[in-house]
Amino acid sequence: MVVNDGSKDDTLQKMIDAYDLEKVEREIDPDLRSKPIRGIYKSKQRSFSKLTVIDKENGGKSDALNTGIHLSRSQYVGCIDVDCLLIPDALLHVVKSFFQRTQKRVIAVGGVIRVANSCKIAGGTLEEIRLPKNWLARFQLLEYTRSFLLGRMAWGRIDSLLIISGAFGFFDREIALEVGGYDTNTVGEDMEIVFRMRRYMHERKLPYTIEYIPDPLCWTEVPETTKILVNQRDRWARGNLETLFTHKDMFFNPKFGRLGMLSYPYWFFYEWLAPILEFVGFFSILIFYYMGILNLEFFVAITLTVYAFSIMFSFYAILWDVFSYNQYTKTKDILILMFCAIIEPVTFHPLVVISAIRGNYKKLFNVKSGWGSQVRKGFAKT
Amino acid sequence: MDSGLFNILIEYLNIVFLLFTVVLFTLFSIMGYLSTRNSIHYKNKNSFVDLSKVMASPLAPSLAVC
């Protein structure tokens, strides 16, 4: 299903021409609260018989996805970013994850997002995996490896995953519709819908789980310029704050079990509060030093310990990725990633912290902002 | 403020920082352990799965992609 969310260029006409589309009449669910649908198109060609194109007025990503979820007739529905590339077996892995459980209902399936910058892509297929040439993309590759392969895998192990990436997320359609679909008032819609679906199941005491697939199924292009990266991270920070605020009653609430006592506090303290503490901490250290009350020995010791630990954690993520999936086979690539791990805390990380501060500032002081610019370079063909 | 009291406060602050660091290290170590366990578990369960059987199964649910 492709939703044309009021594009102002000739995307729709190009699709009509390329896939031989014709307008069809279809009953629309009266419960669907999205921007008006201008038309639904199906292909005249048998090879594209499963393709549905929905043309609607612009309402944003969540609105477009809600339209897709409503108009779909399948038991499960997947939401994928337009700039993502799936490997041929990806959907089979997802389907297997949905129906391999018998004791619990699988309400959502998420997976690892891999970095496709500089990879060789031809005819919509990933032909050769290459390390990004751009340094910003390399840092993000390291960050994604650490976050997806270690962080989310760990939360998945204790069934407390609170986010499924919007770039590659699959949901039980019935539950997604029961909770009202994506929230159109937040920029962190991928995290928010998981919170709501979990709450829904938890409050009704229904046995459920969320599956997480570590296989490299989805490849995407990450920002290669500071401006786009800062906009993206600023948006993530706002989305995080919005979701945490909406579901604040879960904070250390034993009624929600591990979600309330572990996952939510982790997101609060580590994902939301940590950048603020880092930012405030940096200036506090300068002030303490100026005032002459900084215990320099203790400061150096603890800074070096944290720095060494962060490098060790990144090294572990890189080596675990090599051991388990072996995506980057050249020794040079692994060494470059290790070098990234060494310099990341003093180069890339401050940028992430500043972006998070900007996002929080915008949200807390009601600075009007939406998704920001979404300029994409496009996949490399050679 | 009394300088003695001030020094005690700074000492306490150092202990708080130290504890915070220890908690953070412990949490990340646990996360590393859990993710490794989960990855091994997933690989053991999925390494030799014939996905064509999944596709051919009458039990396989329908899936739409937006």
Tab-separated table of C-alpha atoms in Angstrom:
chain	number	residue	atom	x	y	z
A	1	MET	CA	0.000	0.000	0.000
A	2	VAL	CA	1.381	3.394	-0.944
A	3	VAL	CA	-0.156	6.509	0.556
A	4	ASN	CA	0.368	9.702	-1.404
A	5	ASP	CA	0.037	12.187	1.445
A	6	GLY	CA	-0.799	15.243	-0.653
A	7	SER	CA	2.527	15.433	-2.462
A	8	LYS	CA	2.932	18.671	-4.411
A	9	ASP	CA	5.057	17.213	-7.198
A	10	ASP	CA	3.991	14.696	-9.853
A	11	THR	CA	4.577	11.575	-7.701
A	12	LEU	CA	1.020	10.308	-8.144
A	13	GLN	CA	1.010	10.749	-11.924
A	14	LYS	CA	4.372	8.986	-12.161
A	15	MET	CA	2.940	6.055	-10.175
A	16	ILE	CA	-0.210	5.953	-12.313
A	17	ASP	CA	1.949	5.769	-15.445
A	18	ALA	CA	4.501	3.309	-14.089
A	19	TYR	CA	2.048	0.816	-12.593
A	20	ASP	CA	-0.887	1.336	-14.958
A	21	LEU	CA	-3.202	2.420	-12.151
A	22	GLU	CA	-6.929	3.015	-12.375
A	23	LYS	CA	-9.250	4.640	-9.877
A	24	VAL	CA	-11.472	2.176	-8.012
A	25	GLU	CA	-14.494	2.596	-5.784
A	26	ARG	CA	-14.052	1.253	-2.294
A	27	GLU	CA	-16.050	1.522	0.874
A	28	ILE	CA	-14.252	3.605	3.471
A	29	ASP	CA	-14.567	2.819	7.171
A	30	PRO	CA	-16.703	5.583	8.755
A	31	ASP	CA	-14.456	5.392	11.869
A	32	LEU	CA	-11.462	6.580	9.862
A	33	ARG	CA	-10.566	10.074	11.031
A	34	SER	CA	-7.963	11.201	8.546
A	35	LYS	CA	-7.649	13.987	6.026
A	36	PRO	CA	-10.015	13.435	3.070
A	37	ILE	CA	-9.148	10.661	0.641
A	38	ARG	CA	-9.135	11.877	-2.961
A	39	GLY	CA	-8.965	8.479	-4.605
A	40	ILE	CA	-7.928	4.846	-4.347
A	41	TYR	CA	-6.057	3.271	-7.228
A	42	LYS	CA	-5.365	-0.336	-8.226
A	43	SER	CA	-3.099	-1.606	-10.966
A	44	LYS	CA	-4.547	-3.088	-14.157
A	45	GLN	CA	-1.505	-5.363	-14.395
A	46	ARG	CA	-1.817	-8.761	-12.719
A	47	SER	CA	1.772	-8.640	-11.465
A	48	PHE	CA	0.877	-5.586	-9.371
A	49	SER	CA	-2.587	-6.775	-8.318
A	50	LYS	CA	-1.684	-6.408	-4.640
A	51	LEU	CA	-0.606	-2.801	-5.004
A	52	THR	CA	-3.022	-0.175	-3.676
A	53	VAL	CA	-2.280	3.503	-3.988
A	54	ILE	CA	-4.217	5.918	-1.800
A	55	ASP	CA	-4.250	9.561	-2.748
A	56	LYS	CA	-5.208	11.844	0.123
A	57	GLU	CA	-4.816	15.370	1.368
A	58	ASN	CA	-1.695	16.120	3.371
A	59	GLY	CA	-2.038	15.225	7.045
A	60	GLY	CA	1.443	14.119	8.026
A	61	LYS	CA	3.092	10.732	8.475
A	62	SER	CA	0.785	9.433	11.231
A	63	ASP	CA	-2.329	10.440	9.319
A	64	ALA	CA	-1.062	8.675	6.189
A	65	LEU	CA	-0.205	5.522	8.141
A	66	ASN	CA	-3.581	5.508	9.873
A	67	THR	CA	-5.265	5.669	6.470
A	68	GLY	CA	-3.194	2.714	5.318
A	69	ILE	CA	-3.972	0.694	8.473
A	70	HIS	CA	-7.713	1.390	8.119
A	71	LEU	CA	-7.907	0.536	4.434
A	72	SER	CA	-5.824	-2.606	4.760
A	73	ARG	CA	-7.737	-5.871	5.097
A	74	SER	CA	-4.872	-7.971	6.391
A	75	GLN	CA	-4.475	-9.366	9.866
A	76	TYR	CA	-1.121	-7.655	10.263
A	77	VAL	CA	0.089	-4.374	8.911
A	78	GLY	CA	3.611	-3.080	8.463
A	79	CYS	CA	4.664	0.554	8.341
A	80	ILE	CA	7.834	1.239	6.418
A	81	ASP	CA	9.597	4.487	5.560
A	82	VAL	CA	9.778	5.231	1.873
A	83	ASP	CA	13.567	5.394	1.911
A	84	CYS	CA	13.966	1.924	3.420
A	85	LEU	CA	15.102	-1.097	1.551
A	86	LEU	CA	13.985	-4.551	2.669
A	87	ILE	CA	15.908	-7.721	1.912
A	88	PRO	CA	13.856	-10.275	-0.106
A	89	ASP	CA	12.963	-12.545	2.860
A	90	ALA	CA	12.210	-9.731	5.292
A	91	LEU	CA	8.426	-10.134	5.342
A	92	LEU	CA	8.699	-13.896	5.838
A	93	HIS	CA	10.854	-13.339	8.923
A	94	VAL	CA	8.212	-10.940	10.221
A	95	VAL	CA	5.314	-13.319	9.517
A	96	LYS	CA	7.167	-16.137	11.246
A	97	SER	CA	7.676	-13.947	14.305
A	98	PHE	CA	3.967	-13.190	14.412
A	99	PHE	CA	2.731	-16.738	14.393
A	100	GLN	CA	5.461	-18.678	16.169
A	101	ARG	CA	4.045	-17.931	19.624
A	102	THR	CA	1.171	-19.954	20.996
A	103	GLN	CA	0.837	-18.766	24.588
A	104	LYS	CA	0.936	-15.051	23.958
A	105	ARG	CA	-0.486	-12.790	21.273
A	106	VAL	CA	2.257	-11.046	19.312
A	107	ILE	CA	0.943	-7.499	18.971
A	108	ALA	CA	3.953	-6.001	17.198
A	109	VAL	CA	7.226	-6.951	15.569
A	110	GLY	CA	10.207	-4.657	15.178
A	111	GLY	CA	13.647	-5.112	13.797
A	112	VAL	CA	17.137	-3.802	13.353
A	113	ILE	CA	17.693	-0.858	11.032
A	114	ARG	CA	20.951	-0.996	9.106
A	115	VAL	CA	22.793	1.870	7.446
A	116	ALA	CA	22.681	1.735	3.652
A	117	ASN	CA	24.802	4.810	2.874
A	118	SER	CA	27.488	3.942	0.293
A	119	CYS	CA	26.124	0.408	-0.162
A	120	LYS	CA	25.756	-0.827	-3.739
A	121	ILE	CA	22.081	-0.993	-4.626
A	122	ALA	CA	20.669	-2.000	-7.992
A	123	GLY	CA	17.071	-2.665	-9.024
A	124	GLY	CA	15.872	-2.229	-5.469
A	125	THR	CA	18.245	-4.926	-4.219
A	126	LEU	CA	21.176	-4.580	-1.886
A	127	GLU	CA	24.086	-5.964	-3.898
A	128	GLU	CA	27.082	-5.086	-1.792
A	129	ILE	CA	27.375	-3.964	1.797
A	130	ARG	CA	29.914	-1.207	2.210
A	131	LEU	CA	30.976	0.974	5.093
A	132	PRO	CA	29.667	4.551	4.649
A	133	LYS	CA	32.227	6.958	3.252
A	134	ASN	CA	30.792	9.850	5.210
A	135	TRP	CA	32.069	10.160	8.803
A	136	LEU	CA	28.721	11.295	10.189
A	137	ALA	CA	27.098	8.191	8.689
A	138	ARG	CA	29.865	6.031	10.189
A	139	PHE	CA	29.167	7.389	13.662
A	140	GLN	CA	25.471	6.695	13.171
A	141	LEU	CA	26.280	3.179	12.014
A	142	LEU	CA	28.161	2.612	15.257
A	143	GLU	CA	25.318	4.148	17.246
A	144	TYR	CA	22.695	2.022	15.456
A	145	THR	CA	24.735	-1.145	16.030
A	146	ARG	CA	24.985	-0.385	19.732
A	147	SER	CA	21.377	0.631	20.092
A	148	PHE	CA	19.664	-2.023	17.960
A	149	LEU	CA	21.926	-4.984	18.563
A	150	LEU	CA	22.617	-4.455	22.258
A	151	GLY	CA	20.033	-2.067	23.693
A	152	ARG	CA	16.809	-3.171	22.069
A	153	MET	CA	17.819	-6.823	22.056
A	154	ALA	CA	18.242	-6.618	25.827
A	155	TRP	CA	14.836	-4.985	26.327
A	156	GLY	CA	13.344	-7.588	24.003
A	157	ARG	CA	14.809	-10.339	26.193
A	158	ILE	CA	12.826	-9.155	29.204
A	159	ASP	CA	9.780	-8.300	27.053
A	160	SER	CA	9.968	-4.613	27.911
A	161	LEU	CA	10.653	-3.047	24.544
A	162	LEU	CA	8.991	0.354	24.401
A	163	ILE	CA	9.881	1.427	20.898
A	164	ILE	CA	9.620	-0.069	17.459
A	165	SER	CA	11.354	1.999	14.849
A	166	GLY	CA	8.960	3.835	12.538
A	167	ALA	CA	11.143	2.813	9.619
A	168	PHE	CA	10.353	-0.880	10.109
A	169	GLY	CA	7.427	-1.721	12.357
A	170	PHE	CA	4.682	-4.323	12.087
A	171	PHE	CA	1.483	-4.417	14.105
A	172	ASP	CA	-1.503	-6.578	14.831
A	173	ARG	CA	-4.059	-4.540	12.896
A	174	GLU	CA	-6.926	-5.258	15.271
A	175	ILE	CA	-5.041	-3.971	18.325
A	176	ALA	CA	-3.611	-1.017	16.402
A	177	LEU	CA	-7.148	0.005	15.414
A	178	GLU	CA	-8.503	-0.621	18.927
A	179	VAL	CA	-6.021	1.888	20.367
A	180	GLY	CA	-6.862	4.426	17.658
A	181	GLY	CA	-3.818	4.005	15.429
A	182	TYR	CA	-0.944	6.455	15.368
A	183	ASP	CA	-1.225	9.659	17.360
A	184	THR	CA	-1.243	12.553	14.880
A	185	ASN	CA	-0.293	15.089	17.557
A	186	THR	CA	3.184	13.800	18.268
A	187	VAL	CA	6.404	13.567	16.285
A	188	GLY	CA	7.319	10.431	18.245
A	189	GLU	CA	4.423	8.407	16.863
A	190	ASP	CA	6.415	5.157	16.542
A	191	MET	CA	7.170	5.079	20.265
A	192	GLU	CA	3.764	6.373	21.331
A	193	ILE	CA	1.760	3.662	19.542
A	194	VAL	CA	3.827	0.943	21.266
A	195	PHE	CA	3.160	2.558	24.654
A	196	ARG	CA	-0.581	2.631	23.916
A	197	MET	CA	-0.745	-0.921	22.571
A	198	ARG	CA	1.131	-2.231	25.594
A	199	ARG	CA	-1.132	-0.278	27.957
A	200	TYR	CA	-4.212	-1.617	26.190
A	201	MET	CA	-3.117	-5.239	26.624
A	202	HIS	CA	-1.800	-4.656	30.140
A	203	GLU	CA	-4.961	-2.982	31.416
A	204	ARG	CA	-7.073	-5.847	30.061
A	205	LYS	CA	-4.649	-8.411	31.507
A	206	LEU	CA	-4.309	-10.098	28.110
A	207	PRO	CA	-1.195	-12.223	27.516
A	208	TYR	CA	0.861	-10.517	24.843
A	209	THR	CA	4.381	-9.871	23.656
A	210	ILE	CA	6.378	-7.774	21.213
A	211	GLU	CA	8.915	-9.617	19.088
A	212	TYR	CA	12.211	-8.159	17.986
A	213	ILE	CA	14.213	-9.464	15.014
A	214	PRO	CA	17.976	-8.874	15.098
A	215	ASP	CA	18.531	-10.048	11.501
A	216	PRO	CA	19.573	-7.267	9.120
A	217	LEU	CA	16.270	-7.007	7.221
A	218	CYS	CA	15.838	-3.282	6.738
A	219	TRP	CA	18.410	-0.861	5.326
A	220	THR	CA	18.022	2.877	5.359
A	221	GLU	CA	19.853	6.039	4.474
A	222	VAL	CA	21.020	8.098	7.466
A	223	PRO	CA	21.695	11.868	7.397
A	224	GLU	CA	25.092	12.880	6.076
A	225	THR	CA	24.955	16.550	6.979
A	226	THR	CA	25.007	18.100	10.430
A	227	LYS	CA	21.906	20.194	9.730
A	228	ILE	CA	19.689	17.244	8.824
A	229	LEU	CA	21.091	15.125	11.651
A	230	VAL	CA	20.431	17.856	14.233
A	231	ASN	CA	16.861	18.265	12.899
A	232	GLN	CA	16.298	14.506	13.147
A	233	ARG	CA	17.659	14.215	16.706
A	234	ASP	CA	15.807	17.354	17.770
A	235	ARG	CA	12.591	15.682	16.542
A	236	TRP	CA	13.432	12.423	18.347
A	237	ALA	CA	13.975	14.348	21.587
A	238	ARG	CA	10.618	16.120	21.214
A	239	GLY	CA	8.866	12.840	20.400
A	240	ASN	CA	10.468	11.212	23.420
A	241	LEU	CA	9.370	13.987	25.761
A	242	GLU	CA	5.840	14.067	24.319
A	243	THR	CA	5.398	10.308	24.761
A	244	LEU	CA	6.881	10.224	28.253
A	245	PHE	CA	4.631	13.102	29.268
A	246	THR	CA	1.499	11.514	27.773
A	247	HIS	CA	2.121	8.291	29.692
A	248	LYS	CA	3.565	9.853	32.862
A	249	ASP	CA	1.267	7.762	35.065
A	250	MET	CA	3.389	4.726	34.167
A	251	PHE	CA	6.467	6.159	35.916
A	252	PHE	CA	7.455	3.738	38.699
A	253	ASN	CA	3.891	2.434	38.653
A	254	PRO	CA	3.941	-1.228	39.787
A	255	LYS	CA	0.556	-1.727	38.091
A	256	PHE	CA	2.450	-1.835	34.792
A	257	GLY	CA	5.027	-4.350	36.018
A	258	ARG	CA	8.411	-4.210	34.267
A	259	LEU	CA	7.150	-1.478	31.929
A	260	GLY	CA	6.442	0.904	34.777
A	261	MET	CA	9.273	-0.119	37.059
A	262	LEU	CA	12.082	-0.633	34.506
A	263	SER	CA	11.448	0.451	30.909
A	264	TYR	CA	9.740	3.762	31.568
A	265	PRO	CA	12.313	4.884	34.200
A	266	TYR	CA	15.116	3.882	31.804
A	267	TRP	CA	13.628	6.025	29.059
A	268	PHE	CA	13.111	8.853	31.519
A	269	PHE	CA	16.551	8.803	33.129
A	270	TYR	CA	18.716	7.620	30.286
A	271	GLU	CA	17.027	8.720	27.059
A	272	TRP	CA	15.463	11.952	28.276
A	273	LEU	CA	17.363	13.160	31.349
A	274	ALA	CA	20.922	12.039	30.460
A	275	PRO	CA	21.532	14.623	27.678
A	276	ILE	CA	20.253	17.365	29.982
A	277	LEU	CA	22.531	16.189	32.816
A	278	GLU	CA	25.479	16.013	30.426
A	279	PHE	CA	24.811	19.533	29.186
A	280	VAL	CA	24.353	20.995	32.666
A	281	GLY	CA	27.290	18.913	33.958
A	282	PHE	CA	29.659	20.330	31.369
A	283	PHE	CA	28.969	23.912	32.437
A	284	SER	CA	28.956	22.977	36.140
A	285	ILE	CA	32.465	21.551	35.773
A	286	LEU	CA	33.680	24.803	34.202
A	287	ILE	CA	32.066	26.836	36.995
A	288	PHE	CA	33.407	24.509	39.733
A	289	TYR	CA	36.877	24.744	38.223
A	290	TYR	CA	36.674	28.530	38.078
A	291	MET	CA	35.520	28.614	41.702
A	292	GLY	CA	38.384	26.310	42.665
A	293	ILE	CA	36.145	23.648	44.212
A	294	LEU	CA	36.593	20.979	41.542
A	295	ASN	CA	38.220	17.834	42.877
A	296	LEU	CA	40.466	17.487	39.852
A	297	GLU	CA	41.819	14.012	40.692
A	298	PHE	CA	38.345	12.601	41.178
A	299	PHE	CA	37.073	14.346	38.042
A	300	VAL	CA	39.873	12.985	35.835
A	301	ALA	CA	39.546	9.487	37.310
A	302	ILE	CA	35.794	9.276	36.810
A	303	THR	CA	35.909	10.860	33.333
A	304	LEU	CA	38.555	8.391	32.149
A	305	THR	CA	36.617	5.481	33.660
A	306	VAL	CA	33.389	6.493	31.892
A	307	TYR	CA	35.276	7.127	28.647
A	308	ALA	CA	36.994	3.727	28.813
A	309	PHE	CA	33.714	1.987	29.583
A	310	SER	CA	31.899	3.676	26.680
A	311	ILE	CA	34.672	2.615	24.273
A	312	MET	CA	34.581	-0.911	25.654
A	313	PHE	CA	30.794	-1.074	25.196
A	314	SER	CA	31.082	0.164	21.585
A	315	PHE	CA	33.896	-2.323	20.868
A	316	TYR	CA	31.724	-5.095	22.222
A	317	ALA	CA	28.826	-4.020	19.954
A	318	ILE	CA	31.113	-3.962	16.895
A	319	LEU	CA	32.693	-7.316	17.655
A	320	TRP	CA	29.359	-8.922	18.501
A	321	ASP	CA	27.996	-7.693	15.180
A	322	VAL	CA	31.024	-9.166	13.390
A	323	PHE	CA	30.622	-12.444	15.259
A	324	SER	CA	26.881	-12.776	14.762
A	325	TYR	CA	26.130	-11.160	11.379
A	326	ASN	CA	29.479	-10.351	9.785
A	327	GLN	CA	28.140	-7.548	7.573
A	328	TYR	CA	31.431	-5.705	7.195
A	329	THR	CA	33.991	-8.282	6.212
A	330	LYS	CA	37.031	-6.073	5.585
A	331	THR	CA	39.425	-5.690	8.532
A	332	LYS	CA	39.906	-2.060	7.528
A	333	ASP	CA	36.162	-1.396	7.985
A	334	ILE	CA	36.171	-2.911	11.466
A	335	LEU	CA	39.219	-0.846	12.419
A	336	ILE	CA	37.535	2.315	11.124
A	337	LEU	CA	34.466	1.535	13.238
A	338	MET	CA	36.693	0.982	16.268
A	339	PHE	CA	38.375	4.297	15.618
A	340	CYS	CA	34.894	5.870	15.460
A	341	ALA	CA	34.164	4.316	18.860
A	342	ILE	CA	37.288	5.976	20.304
A	343	ILE	CA	36.566	9.469	19.006
A	344	GLU	CA	32.755	9.350	19.163
A	345	PRO	CA	32.421	10.554	22.794
A	346	VAL	CA	34.254	13.794	21.979
A	347	THR	CA	33.036	14.375	18.410
A	348	PHE	CA	29.649	12.911	17.503
A	349	HIS	CA	28.145	12.563	20.968
A	350	PRO	CA	28.250	16.297	21.849
A	351	LEU	CA	26.288	16.936	18.641
A	352	VAL	CA	23.626	14.444	19.739
A	353	VAL	CA	23.464	16.076	23.181
A	354	ILE	CA	23.083	19.587	21.705
A	355	SER	CA	20.327	18.332	19.357
A	356	ALA	CA	18.473	16.770	22.286
A	357	ILE	CA	18.782	20.008	24.264
A	358	ARG	CA	17.400	21.937	21.279
A	359	GLY	CA	14.481	19.516	20.982
A	360	ASN	CA	13.676	19.726	24.683
A	361	TYR	CA	13.946	23.517	24.636
A	362	LYS	CA	11.551	23.709	21.676
A	363	LYS	CA	9.054	21.420	23.361
A	364	LEU	CA	9.235	22.991	26.813
A	365	PHE	CA	9.053	26.567	25.501
A	366	ASN	CA	6.467	25.815	22.795
A	367	VAL	CA	8.686	26.791	19.880
A	368	LYS	CA	6.651	25.870	16.798
A	369	SER	CA	8.329	23.077	14.853
A	370	GLY	CA	7.246	19.987	13.023
A	371	TRP	CA	9.264	17.327	11.272
A	372	GLY	CA	11.988	19.618	9.912
A	373	SER	CA	13.549	19.158	6.489
A	374	GLN	CA	13.776	15.578	5.233
A	375	VAL	CA	16.302	15.925	2.429
A	376	ARG	CA	17.546	12.535	1.212
A	377	LYS	CA	20.531	11.897	-0.987
A	378	GLY	CA	19.179	8.623	-2.374
A	379	PHE	CA	20.821	5.223	-2.519
A	380	ALA	CA	24.105	4.917	-4.381
A	381	LYS	CA	23.721	2.900	-7.553
A	382	THR	CA	27.319	1.852	-7.973
B	1	MET	CA	28.328	28.787	54.354
B	2	ASP	CA	30.713	27.083	56.766
B	3	SER	CA	33.702	25.758	54.760
B	4	GLY	CA	33.642	22.438	56.686
B	5	LEU	CA	30.003	21.870	55.801
B	6	PHE	CA	30.730	22.899	52.226
B	7	ASN	CA	33.539	20.332	51.966
B	8	ILE	CA	31.241	17.628	53.334
B	9	LEU	CA	28.635	18.563	50.696
B	10	ILE	CA	31.238	18.320	47.929
B	11	GLU	CA	32.339	14.929	49.273
B	12	TYR	CA	28.737	13.718	49.216
B	13	LEU	CA	28.367	15.033	45.676
B	14	ASN	CA	31.415	12.995	44.655
B	15	ILE	CA	29.891	9.886	46.215
B	16	VAL	CA	26.621	10.528	44.332
B	17	PHE	CA	28.546	10.820	41.046
B	18	LEU	CA	30.451	7.643	41.835
B	19	LEU	CA	27.261	5.738	42.659
B	20	PHE	CA	25.569	7.036	39.495
B	21	THR	CA	28.533	5.803	37.440
B	22	VAL	CA	28.502	2.401	39.131
B	23	VAL	CA	24.733	2.040	38.550
B	24	LEU	CA	25.165	3.032	34.898
B	25	PHE	CA	28.027	0.553	34.390
B	26	THR	CA	26.029	-2.211	36.041
B	27	LEU	CA	22.966	-1.470	33.899
B	28	PHE	CA	24.982	-1.480	30.687
B	29	SER	CA	26.769	-4.679	31.656
B	30	ILE	CA	23.400	-6.342	32.315
B	31	MET	CA	22.143	-5.028	28.969
B	32	GLY	CA	25.175	-6.458	27.198
B	33	TYR	CA	24.607	-9.823	28.857
B	34	LEU	CA	20.849	-9.897	28.106
B	35	SER	CA	21.296	-8.875	24.472
B	36	THR	CA	23.943	-11.550	23.968
B	37	ARG	CA	21.666	-14.180	25.498
B	38	ASN	CA	18.756	-13.024	23.338
B	39	SER	CA	20.854	-12.989	20.143
B	40	ILE	CA	22.126	-16.520	20.787
B	41	HIS	CA	18.581	-17.682	21.593
B	42	TYR	CA	17.234	-16.083	18.400
B	43	LYS	CA	20.007	-17.558	16.258
B	44	ASN	CA	19.531	-21.040	17.679
B	45	LYS	CA	15.807	-20.834	16.996
B	46	ASN	CA	15.974	-19.285	13.528
B	47	SER	CA	19.207	-20.310	11.824
B	48	PHE	CA	17.843	-23.379	10.071
B	49	VAL	CA	14.292	-22.297	9.376
B	50	ASP	CA	12.987	-22.926	5.867
B	51	LEU	CA	11.072	-19.718	5.211
B	52	SER	CA	9.416	-21.149	2.089
B	53	LYS	CA	7.413	-23.368	4.442
B	54	VAL	CA	6.252	-20.251	6.234
B	55	MET	CA	5.077	-18.817	2.923
B	56	ALA	CA	3.299	-22.037	1.909
B	57	SER	CA	1.647	-22.604	5.275
B	58	PRO	CA	-2.156	-22.278	5.335
B	59	LEU	CA	-1.752	-20.883	8.844
B	60	ALA	CA	0.376	-17.987	7.647
B	61	PRO	CA	-1.480	-14.734	8.318
B	62	SER	CA	-1.979	-11.967	5.780
B	63	LEU	CA	0.272	-8.956	5.940
B	64	ALA	CA	-0.103	-5.530	4.346
B	65	VAL	CA	2.756	-3.075	4.074
B	66	CYS	CA	2.135	0.701	4.073
